[in-house]
XYZ file of C-alpha atoms in Angstrom:
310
model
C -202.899 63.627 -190.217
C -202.949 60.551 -188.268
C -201.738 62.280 -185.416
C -204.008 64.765 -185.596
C -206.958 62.264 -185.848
C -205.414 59.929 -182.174
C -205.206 63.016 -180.665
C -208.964 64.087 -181.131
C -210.229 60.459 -180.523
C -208.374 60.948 -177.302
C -209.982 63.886 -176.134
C -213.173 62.437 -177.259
C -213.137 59.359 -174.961
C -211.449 62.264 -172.194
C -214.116 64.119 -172.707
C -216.909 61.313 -172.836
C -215.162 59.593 -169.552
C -215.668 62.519 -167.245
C -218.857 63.234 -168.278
C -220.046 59.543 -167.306
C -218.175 60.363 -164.090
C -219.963 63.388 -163.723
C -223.505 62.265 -163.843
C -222.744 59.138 -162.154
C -222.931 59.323 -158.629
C -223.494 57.260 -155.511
C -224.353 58.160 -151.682
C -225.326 56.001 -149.093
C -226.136 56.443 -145.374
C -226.223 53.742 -142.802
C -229.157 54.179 -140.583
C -229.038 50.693 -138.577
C -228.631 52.792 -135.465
C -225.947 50.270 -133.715
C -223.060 52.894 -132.593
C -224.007 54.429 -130.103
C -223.629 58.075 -131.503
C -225.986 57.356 -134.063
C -229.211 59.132 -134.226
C -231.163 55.947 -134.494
C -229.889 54.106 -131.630
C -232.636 55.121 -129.565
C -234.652 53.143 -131.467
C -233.122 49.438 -131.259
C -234.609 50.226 -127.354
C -237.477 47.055 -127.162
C -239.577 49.573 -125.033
C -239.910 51.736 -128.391
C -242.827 50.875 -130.482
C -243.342 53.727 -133.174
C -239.826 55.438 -133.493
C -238.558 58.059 -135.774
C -234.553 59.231 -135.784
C -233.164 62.106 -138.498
C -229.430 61.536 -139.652
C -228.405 64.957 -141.259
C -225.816 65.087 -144.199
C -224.023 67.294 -146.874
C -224.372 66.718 -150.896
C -221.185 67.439 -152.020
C -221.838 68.058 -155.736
C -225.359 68.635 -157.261
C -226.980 65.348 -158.996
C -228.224 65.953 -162.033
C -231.116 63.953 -164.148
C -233.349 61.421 -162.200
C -232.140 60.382 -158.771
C -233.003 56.871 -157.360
C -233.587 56.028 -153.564
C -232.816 52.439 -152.975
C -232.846 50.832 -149.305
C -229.895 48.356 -148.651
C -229.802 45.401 -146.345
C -226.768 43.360 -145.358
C -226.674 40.007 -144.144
C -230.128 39.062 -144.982
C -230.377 35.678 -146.853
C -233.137 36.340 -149.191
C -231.480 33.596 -151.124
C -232.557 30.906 -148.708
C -233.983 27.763 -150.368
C -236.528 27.240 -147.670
C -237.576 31.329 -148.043
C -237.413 31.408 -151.631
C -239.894 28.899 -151.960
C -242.496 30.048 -149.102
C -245.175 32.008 -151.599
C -247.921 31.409 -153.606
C -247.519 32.909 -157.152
C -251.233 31.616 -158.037
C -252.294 33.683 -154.978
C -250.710 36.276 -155.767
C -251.924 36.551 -160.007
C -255.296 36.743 -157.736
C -256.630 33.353 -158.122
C -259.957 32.934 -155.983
C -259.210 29.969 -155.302
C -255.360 29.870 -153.768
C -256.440 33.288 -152.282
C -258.442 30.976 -149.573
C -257.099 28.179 -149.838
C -252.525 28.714 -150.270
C -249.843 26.465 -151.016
C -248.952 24.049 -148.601
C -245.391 25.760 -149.410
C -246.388 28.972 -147.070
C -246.096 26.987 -144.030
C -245.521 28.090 -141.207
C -247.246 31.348 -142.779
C -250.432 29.968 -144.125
C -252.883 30.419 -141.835
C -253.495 33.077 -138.494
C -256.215 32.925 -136.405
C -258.307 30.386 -138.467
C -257.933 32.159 -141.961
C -255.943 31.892 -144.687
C -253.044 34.245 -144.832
C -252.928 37.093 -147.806
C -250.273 37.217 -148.847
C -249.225 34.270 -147.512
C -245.552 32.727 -147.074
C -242.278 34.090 -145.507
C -241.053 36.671 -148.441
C -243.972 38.326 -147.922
C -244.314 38.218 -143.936
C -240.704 40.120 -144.146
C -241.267 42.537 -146.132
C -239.515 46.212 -145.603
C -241.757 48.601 -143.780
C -239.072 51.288 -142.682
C -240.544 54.602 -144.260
C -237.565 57.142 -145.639
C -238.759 61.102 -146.125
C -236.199 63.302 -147.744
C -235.710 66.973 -146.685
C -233.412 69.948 -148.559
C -232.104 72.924 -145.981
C -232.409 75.726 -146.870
C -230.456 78.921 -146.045
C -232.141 79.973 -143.513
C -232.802 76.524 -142.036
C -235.943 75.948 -143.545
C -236.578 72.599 -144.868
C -238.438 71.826 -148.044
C -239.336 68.470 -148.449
C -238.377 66.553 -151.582
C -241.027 64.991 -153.625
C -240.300 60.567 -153.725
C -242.785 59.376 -156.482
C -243.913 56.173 -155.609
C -244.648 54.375 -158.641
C -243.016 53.029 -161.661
C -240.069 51.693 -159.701
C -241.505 47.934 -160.453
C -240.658 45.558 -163.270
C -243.554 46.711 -166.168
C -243.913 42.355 -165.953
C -244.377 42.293 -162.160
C -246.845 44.860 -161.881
C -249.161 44.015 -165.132
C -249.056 40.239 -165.604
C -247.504 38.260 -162.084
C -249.143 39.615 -159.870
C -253.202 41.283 -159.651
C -255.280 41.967 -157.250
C -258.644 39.363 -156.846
C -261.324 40.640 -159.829
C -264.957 41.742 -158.836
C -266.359 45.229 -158.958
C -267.010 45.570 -155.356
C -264.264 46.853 -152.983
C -260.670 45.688 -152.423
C -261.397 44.752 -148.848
C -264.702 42.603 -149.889
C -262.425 40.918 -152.239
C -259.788 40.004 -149.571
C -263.038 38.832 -147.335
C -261.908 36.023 -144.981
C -258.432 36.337 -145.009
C -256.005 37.195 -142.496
C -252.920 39.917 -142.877
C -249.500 38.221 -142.667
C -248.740 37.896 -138.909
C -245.942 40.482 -139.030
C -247.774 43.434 -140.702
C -249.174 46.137 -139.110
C -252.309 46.385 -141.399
C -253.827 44.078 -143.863
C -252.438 44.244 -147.761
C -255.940 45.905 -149.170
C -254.892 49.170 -146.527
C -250.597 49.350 -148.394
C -252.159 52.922 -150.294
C -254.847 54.943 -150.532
C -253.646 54.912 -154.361
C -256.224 51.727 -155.743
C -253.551 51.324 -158.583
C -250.997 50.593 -155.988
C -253.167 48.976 -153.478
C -252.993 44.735 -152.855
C -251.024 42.758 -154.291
C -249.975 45.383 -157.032
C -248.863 47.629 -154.590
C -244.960 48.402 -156.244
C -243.261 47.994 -152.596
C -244.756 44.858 -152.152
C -243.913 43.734 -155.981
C -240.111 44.901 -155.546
C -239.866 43.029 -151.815
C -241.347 40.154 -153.514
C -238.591 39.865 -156.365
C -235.960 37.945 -153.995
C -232.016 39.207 -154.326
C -229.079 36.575 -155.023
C -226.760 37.621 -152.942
C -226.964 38.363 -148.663
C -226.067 42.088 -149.491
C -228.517 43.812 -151.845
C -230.541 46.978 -152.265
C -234.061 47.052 -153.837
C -235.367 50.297 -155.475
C -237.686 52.180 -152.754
C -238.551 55.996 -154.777
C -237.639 57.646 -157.546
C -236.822 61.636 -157.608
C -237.416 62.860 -161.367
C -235.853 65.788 -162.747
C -238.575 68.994 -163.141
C -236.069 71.224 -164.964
C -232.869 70.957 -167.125
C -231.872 74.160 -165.902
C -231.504 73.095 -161.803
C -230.279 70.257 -160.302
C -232.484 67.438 -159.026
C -230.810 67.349 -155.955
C -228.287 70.509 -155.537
C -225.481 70.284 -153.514
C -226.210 71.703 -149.874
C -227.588 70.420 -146.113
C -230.218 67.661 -146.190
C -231.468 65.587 -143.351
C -233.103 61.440 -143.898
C -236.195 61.616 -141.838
C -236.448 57.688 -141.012
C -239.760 55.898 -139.295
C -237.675 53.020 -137.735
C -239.822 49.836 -137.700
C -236.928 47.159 -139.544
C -235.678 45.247 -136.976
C -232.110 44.084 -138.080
C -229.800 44.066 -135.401
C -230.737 40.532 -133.933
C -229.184 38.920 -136.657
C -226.675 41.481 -136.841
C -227.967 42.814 -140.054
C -227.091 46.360 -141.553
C -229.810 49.275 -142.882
C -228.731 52.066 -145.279
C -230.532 54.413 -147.628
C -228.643 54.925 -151.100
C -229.380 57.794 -153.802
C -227.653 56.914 -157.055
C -227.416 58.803 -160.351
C -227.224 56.482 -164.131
C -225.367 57.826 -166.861
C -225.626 56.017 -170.607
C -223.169 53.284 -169.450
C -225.589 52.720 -166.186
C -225.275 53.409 -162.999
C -222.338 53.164 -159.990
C -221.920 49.487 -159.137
C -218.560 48.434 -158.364
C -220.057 44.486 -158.279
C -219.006 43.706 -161.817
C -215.479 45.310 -161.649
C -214.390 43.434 -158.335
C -216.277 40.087 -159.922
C -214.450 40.756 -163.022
C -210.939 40.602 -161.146
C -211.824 38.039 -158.922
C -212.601 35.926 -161.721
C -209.642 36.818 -163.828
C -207.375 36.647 -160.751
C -208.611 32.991 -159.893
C -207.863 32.421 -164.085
C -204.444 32.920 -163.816
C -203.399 31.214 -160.708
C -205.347 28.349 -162.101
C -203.681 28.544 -165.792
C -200.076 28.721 -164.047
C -200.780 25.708 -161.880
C -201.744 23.713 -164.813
C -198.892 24.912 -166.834
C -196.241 23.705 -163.980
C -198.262 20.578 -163.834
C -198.131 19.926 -167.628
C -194.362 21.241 -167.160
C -193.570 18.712 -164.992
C -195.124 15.222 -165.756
C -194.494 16.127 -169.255
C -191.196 15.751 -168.361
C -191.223 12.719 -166.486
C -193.441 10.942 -169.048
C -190.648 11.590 -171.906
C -188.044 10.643 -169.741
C -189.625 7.212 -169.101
C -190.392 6.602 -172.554
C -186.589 6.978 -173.099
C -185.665 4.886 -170.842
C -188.038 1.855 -171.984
């Protein structure tokens, strides 16, 4: 009986593991265009000003549920003290006040051309502008595009209490009167989306740049693709291409650019960070617990020895 009973809790956790392998799954492309057989290396070219390069690829096996698109970067130091620092959170809860008059902290981003700087600060003056469009082949070559929904991929905290837009009832441009747009964008932050609910500083792809990452490599959450039917595939396996409007400059500090689309079972999604951490950690344990145990070994020793001989 108690066989019986291992054996079925074995093929349960069998059975359990390869479905979590199953609906777990991770793809990422790297788009930063450096070799030169890559589609986007045309537009690293300093002549280009509005550029747009297609990578094609092949799903191998259909992902199922709700797909997320997340942008990578590599070798960006988001972590910087100096960076980290250069905002201003009252500015950007849409305090009248800050909103013409920031933090000394947004230096050298704190003023352009006379006016006060909204959003002001370097996080903000940095922020990701490369737009990614997915497309589906079809059989006969015809390409369907894939719907990226735009909202919701913000912390529910982010979006409804850190940061909002200046109040008033007249328009989001009158509000952001007398201000200047950070010196790298191309247009100011009251023209991010036609959407009002995701226009200013509430706009979700300015909330998720905003939430600075720990580590030099990261990837922040750029779409979501939700599932329309549990009898198809969100994505099926098949031919898609990664329409990309190149505008991320990366390569002068020898930074890297990749689009990822990752599945999340009930144990979360594919992230090998916590498994190598895990053995890193444990690995760096048990060199450290055998050097202390020869240590202890040996001037353990040496201490009973002299006590012996006194």
């Amino acid at each position: 009986m108690l066989h019986r009973t291992h054996r079925s809790d074995s093929k349960r956790i069998r059975f359990l593991q390869g479905h979590v392998l199953k609906l777990c799954f991770l793809l990422q492309i790297d788009y930063t265009g450096t070799e030169p057989s890559s589609p986007c290396n045309k537009c690293l070219s300093p002549n280009v000003t509005s550029c747009i390069c297609t990578i094609n690829f092949t799903l191998e096996q259909s992902f199922e549920g709700n797909v997320f698109m997340y942008y990578g970067l590599s070798n960006f130091y988001q972590n910087h003290r100096r960076y980290v620092k250069s905002r201003d959170d009252s500015q950007l809860n849409g305090d009248h006040g800050a909103l013409l008059n920031p933090s000394k902290e947004c230096e050298p981003y704190r003023r352009s051309e006379d006016k006060p700087i909204a959003p002001c600060g370097a996080i903000a003056n940095s922020m990701f502008n490369d737009t990614l469009e997915l497309y589906l082949i079809g059989n006969e070559s015809e390409s369907t595009p894939i719907p990226l929904k735009k909202k919701g991929i913000a912390w529910w905290t982010d979006k409804n209490v850190k940061f909002r837009n200046p109040s008033g009832d007249i328009p989001l441009e009158e509000r952001f009167k007398d201000t200047a747009k950070p010196v790298n964008w191309v247009k100011p932050v009251y023209l991010l989306d036609s959407d009002q609910d995701n226009n200013g500083f509430i706009n979700e792809d300015f909330i998720v740049w905003m939430r600075t990452a720990a580590l030099p490599t990261f990837r922040k959450l750029y779409r979501l693709i939700e599932r329309k039917s549990d009898l198809h595939p969100t994505l099926p396996a098949g031919r898609y291409y990664l329409n990309i409007t190149y505008n991320y400059p990366v390569h002068s500090f020898d930074g890297r650019k990749r689009m990822i689309l990752s599945t999340i079972s009930w144990m979360g999604g594919k992230n090998p960070f916590l498994g190598i951490a895990y053995i890193a950690i444990g690995s760096i344990s048990f060199l450290l617990g055998v050097v202390l145990l020869v240590i202890n070994h040996k001037y353990r020793n040496s201490s009973n020895t002299a006590d012996i001989t006194i």
